[in-house]
Amino acid sequence: MTADGRRVGRWGAVGAALLLAGVAAGLGAATLRFVLDAATHMLLGSVVELIAVTDGQWRTPVGPLREHVLLVPLLVAAGMMGATLLSRWGGRQVNGTDGVIEAVNTRDLTGLTVRGAAVKLGGTAVTLGSGGSGGTEGPVAQIAASLGAMLTRRLRLADAEAALVVTAALGAGVGALFQAPIGGALLAAELLRRRGIDWQALLFALPVAPIAFGVFIALYGYEPMFGVKDLGAWWDPTGTAVLVGVGVVCAVTTRLYVVSFHRVGRLLAPARRRPFVTAAVAGAGVGIVGIFVPMALSTGYGTVSLQLTSTGIAMLPLWMVLALPLVKIATTVVTLHAGGVGGVFGPAMVIGASSGALCWRLATDAGLAPGPAAACTLAGLAACLGPAVRAPLAAIVFTAEVAGYHLPPLGLVLAVIIAAACTRDITLFPSQKPNQLSRRYQQLDVSDMLKSVVMNKAPSTRRTDDAIRSGGPNQPGSAVGDDPMESDDTRGLPDLTDTPLEDLLGDRRPDVTHAFHTARRRRAAVGIIFAGHNAGGGA
């Protein structure tokens, strides 16, 4: 076969993978919703009154529970033990959205399996269906990504192309489940990095997201998840000032959520050596909290819908409005680190929306005119979600879509920007790639950098190296016999020649990690900084 023929065949396989990944992501999202709805009504609905909010959404009672109170802790504990059992049966697998990000960034997709997707589906159903606190984006991301990875293996795609297809499937699954396809595509492009957009991932995600969305609404119909009639004027001085305040408050709650999530995870790590005991005790604790604050149980999406109207916020006692963001943080981090299965994206939405509703309530009580309650609630949702997962643009677009494709007020955009700026050093997903290098140094070769460090030379560009190596015998870098740049100090380091440095920043293979540690120990001698050196400026 000619080179052109192979190229056509390769892109044909990629196109087929994208098409099938979109269909699989849509079916995966629909399956998750069906199974979770059934489990919730069968388990949690048997002991707690579930109040319908919209089609497919429900909420728990506003005040403390008065009936079947002793059954709630037992139910949550049983659900978390069931999820722990399923996870152990599933064997080696990635762990939610962060696991998918790590798999894509390292291009090791072997942990993304159909069996793992099935285990995630079942674990999510018993955890969230019994009242454990978590979201649905992590499960749908892993399910869609696993199905996409299976397709890439069947079609024998190269690692780089397979990683892009899996990324597109991740975004398509999230966009389909939340009925926000554009936001899902942007999320896929932003999630891989702590800052910036992966444009190649976006190019792959944009055609896949509408396919998954179309499959999902063909089965469930279309209705905006948090559809509202009005978000107020695009510009209003008082309303904008209140929304800016929402951004500041959400910066605090986001930092509290992310820091608590990681620290509680480290604290509970020793306890997970006895997984079933830990799951039972933690589940009982979450259930006890749920007796007094039932709105902190399960996904909490219905709570967001309740807080979109002034009458809904007025229904809540002030102590409940104040406590809900903090209680949701506590129940989520305990559930997810003690054996429960769920996402961290959804709780960020609930925490942020509750923070926004609190700001609206306080502004109203102070005699201000903050505008529609929905604007504050959704501004809080976006201002917590975007910074927590380092995807501010996706959060703004996502919020506009779940609200019913309204133009977001200026204050909402400012709230996200402020919250993101105040929390730029934290993320729920440690596997996201660090910040990008400056353009001048994006093509530095790792081997060249290491050899330059040893020789007390600044790393050169590929073009300069080529010029030196093509020079005569008197050139210091001419390739005659052994490489003159190779010294005793660099022998034994992995040969990573022709590998762009930016592609290895998130690589956790032992040999690559050793190369980076070696370079970092020596960089002070020559003033090298990974984002550039003193001649190149910052990133």
Coordinates of C-alpha atoms in Angstrom, one line a residue:
M1 CA 0.0 0.0 0.0
T2 CA 1.3 3.5 -0.9
A3 CA 2.0 6.1 1.8
D4 CA -1.2 8.1 0.6
G5 CA -3.2 4.9 0.9
R6 CA -2.0 4.2 4.4
R7 CA -2.7 7.8 5.4
V8 CA -6.3 7.6 4.1
G9 CA -6.8 4.3 5.9
R10 CA -5.4 5.7 9.1
W11 CA -7.7 8.8 9.1
G12 CA -10.6 6.6 8.1
A13 CA -10.0 4.5 11.2
V14 CA -9.8 7.6 13.4
G15 CA -13.0 9.0 11.9
A16 CA -14.8 5.7 12.6
A17 CA -13.4 5.6 16.1
L18 CA -14.7 9.2 16.7
L19 CA -18.2 8.3 15.3
L20 CA -18.5 5.1 17.4
A21 CA -17.0 6.8 20.5
G22 CA -19.8 9.4 20.2
V23 CA -22.5 6.8 20.0
A24 CA -20.9 4.8 22.9
A25 CA -20.6 7.9 25.1
G26 CA -24.2 8.8 24.5
L27 CA -25.4 5.3 25.3
G28 CA -23.1 5.2 28.4
A29 CA -24.6 8.4 29.7
A30 CA -28.1 7.2 29.1
T31 CA -27.4 3.9 30.8
L32 CA -25.8 5.7 33.8
R33 CA -28.9 7.9 34.2
F34 CA -31.3 5.0 34.0
V35 CA -29.4 2.8 36.5
L36 CA -28.9 5.7 38.9
D37 CA -32.5 6.8 38.8
A38 CA -33.7 3.2 39.4
A39 CA -31.2 2.7 42.3
T40 CA -32.1 6.0 43.9
H41 CA -35.8 5.4 44.0
M42 CA -35.4 1.8 45.1
L43 CA -32.8 2.5 47.8
L44 CA -32.9 6.1 49.1
G45 CA -36.5 6.6 48.1
S46 CA -37.5 3.7 50.4
V47 CA -36.5 5.6 53.5
V48 CA -36.5 9.3 52.5
E49 CA -39.2 11.2 50.7
L50 CA -37.9 12.3 47.3
I51 CA -39.6 15.4 46.0
A52 CA -39.7 15.8 42.2
V53 CA -38.2 19.1 40.9
T54 CA -38.1 18.6 37.2
D55 CA -38.1 15.6 34.9
G56 CA -35.3 13.3 36.1
Q57 CA -34.5 15.5 39.1
W58 CA -35.5 15.2 42.7
R59 CA -34.5 16.7 46.1
T60 CA -34.7 15.6 49.6
P61 CA -36.7 17.4 52.3
V62 CA -35.5 20.8 53.5
G63 CA -35.5 20.1 57.2
P64 CA -34.2 17.3 59.3
L65 CA -35.7 13.9 58.8
R66 CA -38.4 12.6 61.2
E67 CA -39.2 9.2 59.9
H68 CA -36.9 6.1 59.4
V69 CA -34.0 8.1 60.7
L70 CA -32.1 5.0 61.9
L71 CA -32.3 3.4 58.5
V72 CA -30.5 6.2 56.7
P73 CA -27.0 5.5 58.3
L74 CA -27.5 1.8 57.7
L75 CA -28.5 2.4 54.1
V76 CA -25.5 4.6 53.3
A77 CA -23.1 2.3 55.0
A78 CA -24.5 -0.7 53.1
G79 CA -24.2 1.2 49.8
M80 CA -20.6 2.2 50.4
M81 CA -19.7 -1.4 51.4
G82 CA -21.3 -2.6 48.2
A83 CA -19.3 -0.2 46.2
T84 CA -16.1 -1.3 47.9
L85 CA -16.9 -4.9 47.1
L86 CA -17.5 -4.1 43.4
S87 CA -14.3 -2.0 43.2
R88 CA -12.2 -4.9 44.6
W89 CA -13.9 -7.3 42.1
G90 CA -13.1 -5.0 39.2
G91 CA -9.3 -5.4 39.7
R92 CA -6.8 -2.9 38.3
Q93 CA -8.6 0.1 36.8
V94 CA -8.3 3.8 36.6
N95 CA -10.0 5.9 39.2
G96 CA -12.6 8.3 37.8
T97 CA -11.8 11.5 35.9
D98 CA -8.3 11.9 37.4
G99 CA -7.5 8.4 36.4
V100 CA -8.6 9.0 32.8
I101 CA -6.6 12.2 32.7
E102 CA -3.5 10.3 33.8
A103 CA -4.1 7.6 31.3
V104 CA -4.4 10.1 28.5
N105 CA -1.4 12.1 29.5
T106 CA 0.8 9.0 29.9
R107 CA -0.8 7.4 26.9
D108 CA -1.3 4.2 28.9
L109 CA -4.9 3.3 28.2
T110 CA -4.7 -0.3 29.4
G111 CA -6.6 0.4 32.6
L112 CA -9.6 1.7 30.7
T113 CA -11.6 -1.5 30.2
V114 CA -15.2 -2.4 29.7
R115 CA -15.1 -4.4 32.9
G116 CA -13.9 -1.3 34.7
A117 CA -16.7 0.7 33.2
A118 CA -19.3 -1.8 34.4
V119 CA -17.8 -1.8 37.9
K120 CA -17.9 2.0 37.9
L121 CA -21.6 1.9 36.8
G122 CA -22.6 -0.5 39.6
G123 CA -20.5 1.3 42.2
T124 CA -22.0 4.6 41.4
A125 CA -25.5 3.2 41.5
V126 CA -25.1 1.7 45.0
T127 CA -23.1 4.7 46.4
L128 CA -25.2 7.6 45.1
G129 CA -28.5 5.6 45.1
S130 CA -28.2 4.9 48.8
G131 CA -27.4 8.5 49.7
G132 CA -23.6 8.7 49.5
S133 CA -22.4 12.2 48.4
G134 CA -20.8 12.5 45.0
G135 CA -21.3 13.4 41.4
T136 CA -22.0 11.7 38.1
E137 CA -19.4 13.2 35.9
G138 CA -16.6 11.0 37.1
P139 CA -18.5 7.8 36.4
V140 CA -19.7 8.9 33.0
A141 CA -16.2 10.2 32.1
Q142 CA -14.7 6.8 33.0
I143 CA -17.5 4.8 31.3
A144 CA -17.3 6.9 28.0
A145 CA -13.5 6.9 28.1
S146 CA -13.4 3.1 28.7
L147 CA -15.7 2.4 25.8
G148 CA -13.6 4.8 23.6
A149 CA -10.4 3.0 24.6
M150 CA -12.0 -0.3 23.7
L151 CA -12.8 1.0 20.3
T152 CA -9.3 2.3 19.7
R153 CA -7.9 -1.1 20.5
R154 CA -10.2 -2.8 18.1
L155 CA -9.3 -0.4 15.4
R156 CA -5.6 -0.6 16.2
L157 CA -5.0 3.2 16.5
A158 CA -1.7 4.6 17.4
D159 CA -1.2 5.7 21.0
A160 CA -1.4 9.4 20.3
E161 CA -4.6 9.1 18.2
A162 CA -6.1 6.7 20.7
A163 CA -5.5 9.2 23.6
L164 CA -7.3 11.9 21.6
V165 CA -10.3 9.7 20.9
V166 CA -10.5 8.8 24.6
T167 CA -10.4 12.5 25.5
A168 CA -13.1 13.3 23.1
A169 CA -15.3 10.4 24.5
L170 CA -14.7 11.7 28.0
G171 CA -16.0 15.2 27.1
A172 CA -18.9 13.8 25.0
G173 CA -20.1 11.6 27.8
V174 CA -20.1 14.5 30.3
G175 CA -21.7 16.8 27.8
A176 CA -24.5 14.3 27.0
L177 CA -25.4 13.5 30.6
F178 CA -25.6 17.2 31.6
Q179 CA -27.1 18.1 28.1
A180 CA -24.3 20.6 27.5
P181 CA -22.4 19.3 24.5
I182 CA -20.3 22.4 23.8
G183 CA -19.3 22.7 27.4
G184 CA -18.4 19.0 27.4
A185 CA -16.1 19.4 24.4
L186 CA -14.4 22.4 26.0
L187 CA -14.1 20.5 29.3
A188 CA -12.2 17.7 27.5
A189 CA -9.8 20.2 26.0
E190 CA -9.2 22.0 29.3
L191 CA -9.0 19.1 31.7
L192 CA -5.7 17.7 30.4
R193 CA -3.8 20.8 31.6
R194 CA -3.8 23.0 34.6
R195 CA -3.9 26.1 32.4
G196 CA -4.8 26.6 28.8
I197 CA -6.6 24.5 26.1
D198 CA -5.3 21.5 24.3
W199 CA -6.4 22.6 20.8
Q200 CA -5.8 19.2 19.3
A201 CA -8.1 17.6 21.9
L202 CA -10.7 20.3 21.2
L203 CA -10.6 19.5 17.5
F204 CA -11.3 15.9 18.2
A205 CA -14.0 16.6 20.8
L206 CA -16.1 19.0 18.9
P207 CA -17.5 16.5 16.3
V208 CA -18.0 13.8 18.9
A209 CA -20.0 15.8 21.5
P210 CA -23.0 16.4 19.3
I211 CA -23.2 12.7 18.4
A212 CA -23.3 11.7 22.0
F213 CA -25.8 14.5 22.8
G214 CA -28.0 13.4 20.0
V215 CA -28.1 9.8 21.2
F216 CA -28.9 10.8 24.7
I217 CA -31.8 13.2 23.9
A218 CA -33.2 10.6 21.5
L219 CA -33.7 8.4 24.5
Y220 CA -34.5 11.0 27.2
G221 CA -35.6 14.1 25.3
Y222 CA -34.1 17.5 25.7
E223 CA -34.6 19.7 28.7
P224 CA -32.0 22.0 30.2
M225 CA -30.7 20.6 33.4
F226 CA -31.2 23.9 35.3
G227 CA -33.4 25.7 32.9
V228 CA -34.4 29.2 33.9
K229 CA -36.4 31.9 32.3
D230 CA -34.2 34.8 33.0
L231 CA -30.7 35.6 34.3
G232 CA -31.3 39.3 34.5
A233 CA -29.6 42.1 32.5
W234 CA -26.2 41.6 31.1
W235 CA -25.0 44.6 32.9
D236 CA -26.4 46.0 36.2
P237 CA -24.2 47.8 38.7
T238 CA -25.6 46.4 41.8
G239 CA -26.2 42.9 40.4
T240 CA -22.6 42.8 39.0
A241 CA -21.2 43.9 42.3
V242 CA -23.0 41.1 44.1
L243 CA -21.8 38.5 41.5
V244 CA -18.3 39.7 42.0
G245 CA -18.8 39.0 45.7
V246 CA -20.0 35.6 44.7
G247 CA -16.7 35.0 43.0
V248 CA -14.8 36.0 46.1
V249 CA -16.9 33.7 48.3
C250 CA -16.5 30.8 45.8
A251 CA -12.8 31.3 45.8
V252 CA -12.8 30.5 49.5
T253 CA -15.2 27.6 49.3
T254 CA -13.4 26.1 46.3
R255 CA -10.0 26.3 48.1
L256 CA -11.6 24.7 51.2
Y257 CA -13.2 21.9 49.0
V258 CA -10.0 21.1 47.1
V259 CA -7.7 21.3 50.1
S260 CA -10.1 19.2 52.3
F261 CA -10.4 16.6 49.5
H262 CA -6.7 16.0 49.3
R263 CA -5.9 16.2 53.0
V264 CA -8.8 13.9 54.0
G265 CA -7.6 11.5 51.4
R266 CA -4.1 11.4 52.9
L267 CA -5.6 11.0 56.4
L268 CA -7.8 8.1 55.5
A269 CA -5.1 6.3 53.5
P270 CA -4.1 4.1 56.4
A271 CA -7.7 3.3 57.3
R272 CA -8.3 2.0 53.7
R273 CA -6.2 -1.1 54.6
R274 CA -9.4 -2.3 56.2
P275 CA -11.7 -1.2 53.3
F276 CA -15.0 -2.7 54.5
V277 CA -14.7 -1.4 58.1
T278 CA -13.8 2.1 56.8
A279 CA -16.7 2.1 54.3
A280 CA -19.2 1.0 57.0
V281 CA -18.0 3.6 59.6
A282 CA -17.8 6.4 57.1
G283 CA -21.1 5.6 55.4
A284 CA -22.8 5.6 58.8
G285 CA -21.3 9.0 59.6
V286 CA -22.5 10.4 56.3
G287 CA -25.9 9.0 57.0
I288 CA -26.1 10.6 60.4
V289 CA -25.2 13.9 58.9
G290 CA -27.9 13.3 56.3
I291 CA -30.5 13.0 59.0
F292 CA -30.0 16.6 60.0
V293 CA -29.1 18.0 56.5
P294 CA -30.7 15.6 54.0
M295 CA -29.9 17.9 51.2
A296 CA -26.3 16.9 51.5
L297 CA -27.1 13.3 50.5
S298 CA -26.6 11.8 47.0
T299 CA -25.9 14.1 44.0
G300 CA -27.7 17.2 45.3
Y301 CA -28.7 18.4 41.8
G302 CA -32.3 18.9 42.8
T303 CA -31.0 21.2 45.5
V304 CA -29.4 23.4 42.8
S305 CA -32.8 23.5 41.0
L306 CA -34.5 24.6 44.2
Q307 CA -32.1 27.4 44.7
L308 CA -32.7 28.9 41.3
T309 CA -35.8 30.8 42.5
S310 CA -36.2 33.3 45.3
T311 CA -39.1 31.3 46.8
G312 CA -36.9 28.2 46.8
I313 CA -34.1 30.0 48.7
A314 CA -36.7 31.5 51.1
M315 CA -37.9 28.0 51.9
L316 CA -34.5 27.2 53.5
P317 CA -33.8 28.2 57.0
L318 CA -30.8 30.6 57.2
W319 CA -28.7 28.1 59.2
M320 CA -29.3 25.6 56.4
V321 CA -28.2 28.1 53.7
L322 CA -25.0 28.8 55.7
A323 CA -24.2 25.2 56.5
L324 CA -25.0 23.5 53.2
P325 CA -21.8 24.3 51.3
L326 CA -19.7 23.1 54.3
V327 CA -21.7 20.0 55.0
K328 CA -21.6 19.0 51.3
I329 CA -17.8 19.3 51.3
A330 CA -17.6 17.1 54.4
T331 CA -20.0 14.4 53.1
T332 CA -18.3 14.3 49.7
V333 CA -14.7 14.0 50.8
V334 CA -15.6 11.3 53.3
T335 CA -17.8 9.3 50.9
L336 CA -15.2 9.3 48.0
H337 CA -12.2 8.6 50.2
A338 CA -13.8 5.8 52.3
G339 CA -14.8 3.5 49.5
G340 CA -17.7 5.2 47.8
V341 CA -17.8 5.7 44.0
G342 CA -18.7 9.0 42.5
G343 CA -17.4 12.2 40.9
V344 CA -16.0 15.4 42.3
F345 CA -17.3 17.6 39.5
G346 CA -20.9 17.4 40.6
P347 CA -20.4 18.3 44.2
A348 CA -18.4 21.3 43.1
M349 CA -21.5 22.4 41.3
V350 CA -23.7 22.0 44.4
I351 CA -21.2 23.6 46.7
G352 CA -20.8 26.6 44.4
A353 CA -24.5 27.0 43.7
S354 CA -25.2 26.9 47.5
S355 CA -22.6 29.5 48.0
G356 CA -24.2 31.7 45.4
A357 CA -27.6 31.3 46.9
L358 CA -26.1 32.3 50.3
C359 CA -24.8 35.5 48.8
W360 CA -28.2 36.3 47.2
R361 CA -29.9 35.7 50.5
L362 CA -27.5 37.9 52.5
A363 CA -27.7 40.6 49.8
T364 CA -31.5 40.6 49.9
D365 CA -31.6 40.6 53.7
A366 CA -29.2 43.6 53.6
G367 CA -31.7 45.6 51.4
L368 CA -29.8 45.3 48.1
A369 CA -31.3 44.4 44.8
P370 CA -29.0 41.6 43.6
G371 CA -31.2 40.6 40.6
P372 CA -32.6 37.2 39.9
A373 CA -31.7 34.4 42.4
A374 CA -30.8 32.2 39.4
A375 CA -28.0 34.6 38.4
C376 CA -26.3 34.3 41.8
T377 CA -26.8 30.5 42.1
L378 CA -25.5 29.8 38.6
A379 CA -22.6 32.3 39.1
G380 CA -21.6 30.3 42.2
L381 CA -21.9 27.1 40.3
A382 CA -19.6 28.3 37.6
A383 CA -17.2 30.1 39.9
C384 CA -16.6 26.9 42.0
L385 CA -16.7 24.4 39.2
G386 CA -14.2 26.1 36.8
P387 CA -11.4 26.8 39.3
A388 CA -11.8 23.4 41.1
V389 CA -11.1 21.5 37.9
R390 CA -9.0 24.3 36.1
A391 CA -11.5 24.7 33.3
P392 CA -12.9 28.2 33.6
L393 CA -14.0 28.6 30.0
A394 CA -15.7 25.3 30.0
A395 CA -17.5 26.2 33.2
I396 CA -18.9 29.4 31.8
V397 CA -20.2 27.7 28.6
F398 CA -21.4 24.7 30.6
T399 CA -23.4 27.0 32.9
A400 CA -25.0 28.8 30.0
E401 CA -26.0 25.5 28.4
V402 CA -27.5 24.0 31.6
A403 CA -29.4 27.2 32.2
G404 CA -31.0 27.0 28.8
Y405 CA -28.5 28.8 26.5
H406 CA -28.9 32.2 28.0
L407 CA -26.3 34.9 27.6
P408 CA -24.4 34.8 30.9
P409 CA -24.3 38.2 32.8
L410 CA -21.0 40.0 32.9
G411 CA -20.9 39.5 36.6
L412 CA -21.0 35.7 36.2
V413 CA -18.0 35.8 33.9
L414 CA -16.2 38.1 36.3
A415 CA -17.0 35.8 39.2
V416 CA -15.4 32.9 37.4
I417 CA -12.3 34.9 36.5
I418 CA -11.9 36.2 40.1
A419 CA -12.3 32.7 41.6
A420 CA -9.9 31.2 39.1
A421 CA -7.3 33.9 39.8
C422 CA -7.5 33.4 43.5
T423 CA -7.2 29.6 43.3
R424 CA -4.7 29.2 40.4
D425 CA -2.4 26.8 42.4
I426 CA -5.0 24.1 43.3
T427 CA -6.9 21.5 41.4
L428 CA -9.0 18.4 42.2
F429 CA -7.1 16.5 39.5
P430 CA -3.4 16.1 40.3
S431 CA -2.8 14.3 37.0
Q432 CA -3.4 17.4 34.9
K433 CA -0.3 18.5 33.1
P434 CA 1.6 21.4 34.6
N435 CA 1.6 24.8 32.9
Q436 CA 2.8 24.9 29.4
L437 CA 6.4 25.9 28.5
S438 CA 7.1 29.1 26.5
R439 CA 6.8 28.6 22.8
R440 CA 10.6 29.0 22.3
Y441 CA 11.3 25.9 24.5
Q442 CA 8.4 23.6 23.6
Q443 CA 10.6 21.6 21.3
L444 CA 13.6 21.2 23.6
D445 CA 14.8 17.6 23.7
V446 CA 15.2 16.1 27.1
S447 CA 18.5 14.3 26.3
D448 CA 19.9 17.6 24.9
M449 CA 18.8 19.4 28.0
L450 CA 20.4 16.9 30.4
K451 CA 23.7 16.9 28.4
S452 CA 23.7 20.7 28.4
V453 CA 23.3 20.8 32.1
V454 CA 26.3 18.6 32.7
M455 CA 28.4 20.7 30.3
N456 CA 27.3 24.0 31.9
K457 CA 25.6 25.1 28.8
A458 CA 22.2 26.5 28.2
P459 CA 20.0 24.1 26.3
S460 CA 19.9 24.8 22.6
T461 CA 17.1 24.5 20.1
R462 CA 16.8 21.7 17.7
R463 CA 17.7 23.9 14.8
T464 CA 21.0 25.0 16.5
D465 CA 21.9 21.4 17.3
D466 CA 21.3 20.4 13.7
A467 CA 23.6 23.2 12.5
I468 CA 26.3 22.1 15.0
R469 CA 26.1 18.4 14.1
S470 CA 26.3 19.1 10.4
G471 CA 29.5 21.2 10.8
G472 CA 33.1 20.2 10.1
P473 CA 35.4 18.2 12.3
N474 CA 36.6 21.3 14.1
Q475 CA 33.0 22.1 15.2
P476 CA 32.6 21.3 18.9
G477 CA 29.4 19.4 18.3
S478 CA 30.2 17.5 15.2
A479 CA 29.0 13.9 15.2
V480 CA 32.2 12.0 14.8
G481 CA 32.6 8.8 16.8
D482 CA 31.2 9.2 20.3
D483 CA 28.9 12.1 21.0
P484 CA 31.1 14.8 22.6
M485 CA 28.1 16.0 24.6
E486 CA 28.0 12.6 26.3
S487 CA 29.8 12.6 29.6
D488 CA 30.2 10.1 32.5
D489 CA 27.6 12.1 34.4
T490 CA 24.9 11.5 31.8
R491 CA 25.6 7.9 31.0
G492 CA 22.9 5.6 32.5
L493 CA 20.2 8.3 32.1
P494 CA 17.3 7.3 29.8
D495 CA 17.8 8.2 26.2
L496 CA 14.8 10.4 25.4
T497 CA 16.2 12.1 22.3
D498 CA 13.6 13.7 20.0
T499 CA 11.0 13.7 22.7
P500 CA 9.5 17.2 23.3
L501 CA 9.8 18.2 26.9
E502 CA 6.2 19.3 27.1
D503 CA 5.1 15.8 26.3
L504 CA 6.9 14.4 29.3
L505 CA 5.9 16.9 32.0
G506 CA 3.1 14.6 33.1
D507 CA 4.8 11.3 32.4
R508 CA 5.2 9.2 35.5
R509 CA 7.3 6.3 34.1
P510 CA 10.3 5.7 36.4
D511 CA 13.0 6.4 33.7
V512 CA 11.4 9.7 32.7
T513 CA 10.9 10.7 36.3
H514 CA 14.6 10.0 37.0
A515 CA 15.6 12.2 34.0
F516 CA 13.6 15.1 35.3
H517 CA 14.9 14.8 38.9
T518 CA 18.4 14.7 37.5
A519 CA 17.8 17.8 35.4
R520 CA 16.2 19.7 38.3
R521 CA 19.1 19.0 40.6
R522 CA 21.5 20.4 38.1
R523 CA 19.5 23.3 36.7
A524 CA 20.7 25.8 39.2
A525 CA 24.3 25.6 37.9
V526 CA 23.2 27.0 34.5
G527 CA 20.1 29.0 35.4
I528 CA 17.7 26.7 33.6
I529 CA 14.1 27.0 34.4
F530 CA 11.6 24.6 32.8
A531 CA 9.5 27.5 31.5
G532 CA 12.6 29.0 29.9
H533 CA 16.0 30.4 31.1
N534 CA 17.2 33.9 31.7
A535 CA 17.4 34.6 28.0
G536 CA 13.9 33.3 27.3
G537 CA 11.6 34.8 29.9
G538 CA 8.8 33.2 31.8
A539 CA 6.1 31.0 30.5

